[in-house]
Amino acid sequence: MPEHTTASRLRLSGLCFLLQILTIILFAVFVRYSPEGSPSLCSQQLNCSWKNQDSGFQHPRFRDVHLQALLGFGLLVAFLSRYGLGSTAISILIVAFAIQWAVLIQGFLYFFLNGKIYVGAQSMVSADFCTAAILISTGAVLGRGNPVQMLLLTLLGVTLFTLNEYILLSLMGVSDSGGSLTVHTFGAYFGLMVSRILHQPHTDKRKEQQDTGHQPDVFAVVGTIYLWIFWPSFTSATTVRHNTEPWAVLNTYFSLAASTLATFVLSPVLYEESTLRMVQIQDATLASVAMMGMAGEMLVTPFGALIAGFLAGLIPPLGFRFLTPVLRSRLKTQDTCGVHNVHGLPGILGALLGTLLTALATADAYGGRLELVFPLVAQGSRTATDQALCQLCALPITLLLATLGGFLTG
């Protein structure tokens, strides 16, 4: 056993050294600072459709998204009694490498000019979105993968995420500013497929028994508070300032509020516990923002955001009560953090909601915002129905890439 432990530590040390040296070399060759105030470097199809480039706007936005990736997701994976602090450490390791790798992979597709990758606040926010998807994926395999495997998952996951994002946002012109498809759905099903391939019946059953019923709610409390504070910024991070941003912020907040009430409605009925656990509110919070990811910048209307949030809040309790046991027994999927109920299903429903709202989009309702949310429709190259079909077709493409990529990675 000591020899095995030593070998594992040396593998982790060696892999970290090789990956860091590789990224340093690639950064030295390709990466340069983005010139101040150069909107020409921003790809409108990417999750960075800013028109006004001022540092006062960009840096707080990057800060909010980065805090969400580190604190929000980092604390959310700390609930396991056997892996709590270790899981948080692995999350920080994933964030540290994923951001570097995402800057490179996304840079070659979106920020590549004259043989160089130009990085700024835009590219860092986009890299954080990618990192969030990978952290969702690792939630499905938490406790069953060592740090070396998590680094390899990150290496492949970032590459596949960027490929899926490029197909959806650049080639198909899909609107998904908050990442219902690109972040939540892809991250969930990529991780679920990896978890399925890594399935070990006896080991997984023993670990599951040891991990249930010992959830320190203090981590869930702090994580949920961070979700409430920073998710509106996360959802609106890629919208155009002073235009669609207020819609995204308001829709996200209304959705968060309604999803929380939905949890208090359903959980006492489904579970015999006298008090509601904070982790259940945490799940509802995540589900609501996954639901609102695509539709956030669209004309959801305030009451529509409340309805969507309430429906999203019903998914985690019902999913954990009825669907998770079926997936575990029939499909042999060990979903440690419940990403299917919290990110996967709400992300799919969010994509369907976004498709419906796209089909109903009109110039009279959106005014000047139509060009910001659906530029191809505003320019006349597509009808609203054509755009809605593209939004809908993006769902099976994401599921296909996520499951095939997860299978190969696993």
CSV table of N, CA, C and O in Angstrom, one decimal, residues 18-19 41 51 55 58 108 115 142 144 148 164-165 178 202 236 242 253 257 296 298 301 303 334 352 389 392 394-395:
chain,number,residue,atom,x,y,z
A,18,LEU,N,4.1,18.3,-16.1
A,18,LEU,CA,4.1,18.3,-17.6
A,18,LEU,C,3.0,19.2,-18.1
A,18,LEU,O,3.3,19.9,-19.1
A,19,LEU,N,1.8,19.2,-17.5
A,19,LEU,CA,0.7,20.1,-18.0
A,19,LEU,C,1.1,21.6,-17.8
A,19,LEU,O,0.8,22.4,-18.7
A,41,LEU,N,-11.8,42.3,-31.5
A,41,LEU,CA,-11.3,41.0,-31.1
A,41,LEU,C,-12.5,40.1,-30.5
A,41,LEU,O,-12.3,39.0,-30.2
A,51,LYS,N,-20.2,45.0,-26.6
A,51,LYS,CA,-19.9,46.0,-27.6
A,51,LYS,C,-19.0,47.2,-27.0
A,51,LYS,O,-18.2,47.7,-27.7
A,55,SER,N,-12.8,48.9,-18.8
A,55,SER,CA,-12.3,48.0,-17.7
A,55,SER,C,-13.2,48.1,-16.5
A,55,SER,O,-13.3,47.1,-15.7
A,58,GLN,N,-15.8,45.4,-17.2
A,58,GLN,CA,-15.3,44.0,-17.4
A,58,GLN,C,-14.8,43.4,-16.1
A,58,GLN,O,-15.1,42.3,-15.8
A,108,PHE,N,-7.7,29.7,-29.7
A,108,PHE,CA,-7.5,29.4,-31.1
A,108,PHE,C,-8.7,29.5,-32.0
A,108,PHE,O,-8.6,29.7,-33.2
A,115,GLY,N,-1.7,35.1,-35.8
A,115,GLY,CA,-0.9,34.1,-35.2
A,115,GLY,C,-0.8,34.1,-33.7
A,115,GLY,O,0.0,33.4,-33.1
A,142,LEU,N,-17.5,12.4,-8.3
A,142,LEU,CA,-16.8,12.8,-7.1
A,142,LEU,C,-16.7,11.6,-6.1
A,142,LEU,O,-17.7,10.9,-5.9
A,144,ARG,N,-14.9,9.0,-6.7
A,144,ARG,CA,-14.5,7.8,-7.4
A,144,ARG,C,-13.4,8.0,-8.4
A,144,ARG,O,-13.0,7.1,-9.0
A,148,VAL,N,-5.4,12.6,-10.5
A,148,VAL,CA,-4.8,12.4,-11.9
A,148,VAL,C,-6.0,12.2,-12.9
A,148,VAL,O,-6.0,12.8,-14.0
A,164,ASN,N,-18.2,21.9,-28.7
A,164,ASN,CA,-19.6,22.0,-28.7
A,164,ASN,C,-20.1,23.4,-28.7
A,164,ASN,O,-21.0,23.8,-29.4
A,165,GLU,N,-19.4,24.3,-27.9
A,165,GLU,CA,-19.7,25.7,-27.9
A,165,GLU,C,-19.5,26.3,-29.3
A,165,GLU,O,-20.3,27.2,-29.7
A,178,GLY,N,-26.5,32.3,-20.9
A,178,GLY,CA,-26.3,31.8,-19.6
A,178,GLY,C,-25.9,30.3,-19.5
A,178,GLY,O,-25.7,29.8,-18.4
A,202,HIS,N,-19.6,-2.9,-6.2
A,202,HIS,CA,-19.4,-3.1,-4.8
A,202,HIS,C,-18.7,-1.9,-4.2
A,202,HIS,O,-19.1,-1.4,-3.1
A,236,SER,N,-25.8,36.8,-16.6
A,236,SER,CA,-25.8,38.0,-17.5
A,236,SER,C,-24.4,38.4,-17.9
A,236,SER,O,-24.2,39.5,-18.5
A,242,HIS,N,-26.3,47.3,-20.4
A,242,HIS,CA,-27.3,48.3,-20.4
A,242,HIS,C,-28.4,48.0,-21.4
A,242,HIS,O,-29.3,48.8,-21.7
A,253,TYR,N,-33.2,36.4,-10.8
A,253,TYR,CA,-33.6,36.6,-9.5
A,253,TYR,C,-35.0,36.1,-9.2
A,253,TYR,O,-35.3,35.5,-8.2
A,257,ALA,N,-36.1,33.0,-6.6
A,257,ALA,CA,-37.1,33.1,-5.6
A,257,ALA,C,-38.2,32.1,-5.7
A,257,ALA,O,-38.6,31.4,-4.7
A,296,GLY,N,-32.7,33.6,-20.2
A,296,GLY,CA,-32.5,34.8,-19.3
A,296,GLY,C,-32.6,36.1,-20.0
A,296,GLY,O,-33.2,37.1,-19.5
A,298,MET,N,-33.9,36.7,-22.8
A,298,MET,CA,-35.1,36.8,-23.7
A,298,MET,C,-36.3,37.4,-22.9
A,298,MET,O,-36.2,37.7,-21.7
A,301,THR,N,-40.7,37.7,-19.4
A,301,THR,CA,-41.6,38.5,-18.6
A,301,THR,C,-41.4,38.1,-17.1
A,301,THR,O,-41.1,36.9,-16.8
A,303,PHE,N,-43.6,37.4,-14.6
A,303,PHE,CA,-44.4,36.3,-14.2
A,303,PHE,C,-43.9,35.0,-14.8
A,303,PHE,O,-44.0,33.9,-14.2
A,334,GLN,N,-23.8,6.2,-11.2
A,334,GLN,CA,-23.6,6.7,-9.8
A,334,GLN,C,-23.4,8.2,-9.9
A,334,GLN,O,-22.3,8.6,-10.2
A,352,LEU,N,-35.6,24.0,-24.0
A,352,LEU,CA,-37.0,24.0,-24.6
A,352,LEU,C,-37.7,25.3,-24.4
A,352,LEU,O,-38.4,25.8,-25.3
A,389,LEU,N,-35.8,26.7,-34.6
A,389,LEU,CA,-35.4,25.3,-35.0
A,389,LEU,C,-33.9,25.1,-34.7
A,389,LEU,O,-33.5,24.0,-34.3
A,392,LEU,N,-33.5,24.5,-31.1
A,392,LEU,CA,-34.0,23.1,-30.7
A,392,LEU,C,-33.0,22.1,-31.2
A,392,LEU,O,-32.7,21.1,-30.5
A,394,ALA,N,-29.9,22.3,-31.4
A,394,ALA,CA,-28.7,22.4,-30.5
A,394,ALA,C,-28.7,21.4,-29.4
A,394,ALA,O,-27.7,21.0,-28.9
A,395,LEU,N,-30.0,21.1,-28.9
A,395,LEU,CA,-30.1,20.2,-27.8
A,395,LEU,C,-29.6,18.8,-28.1
A,395,LEU,O,-28.7,18.2,-27.4
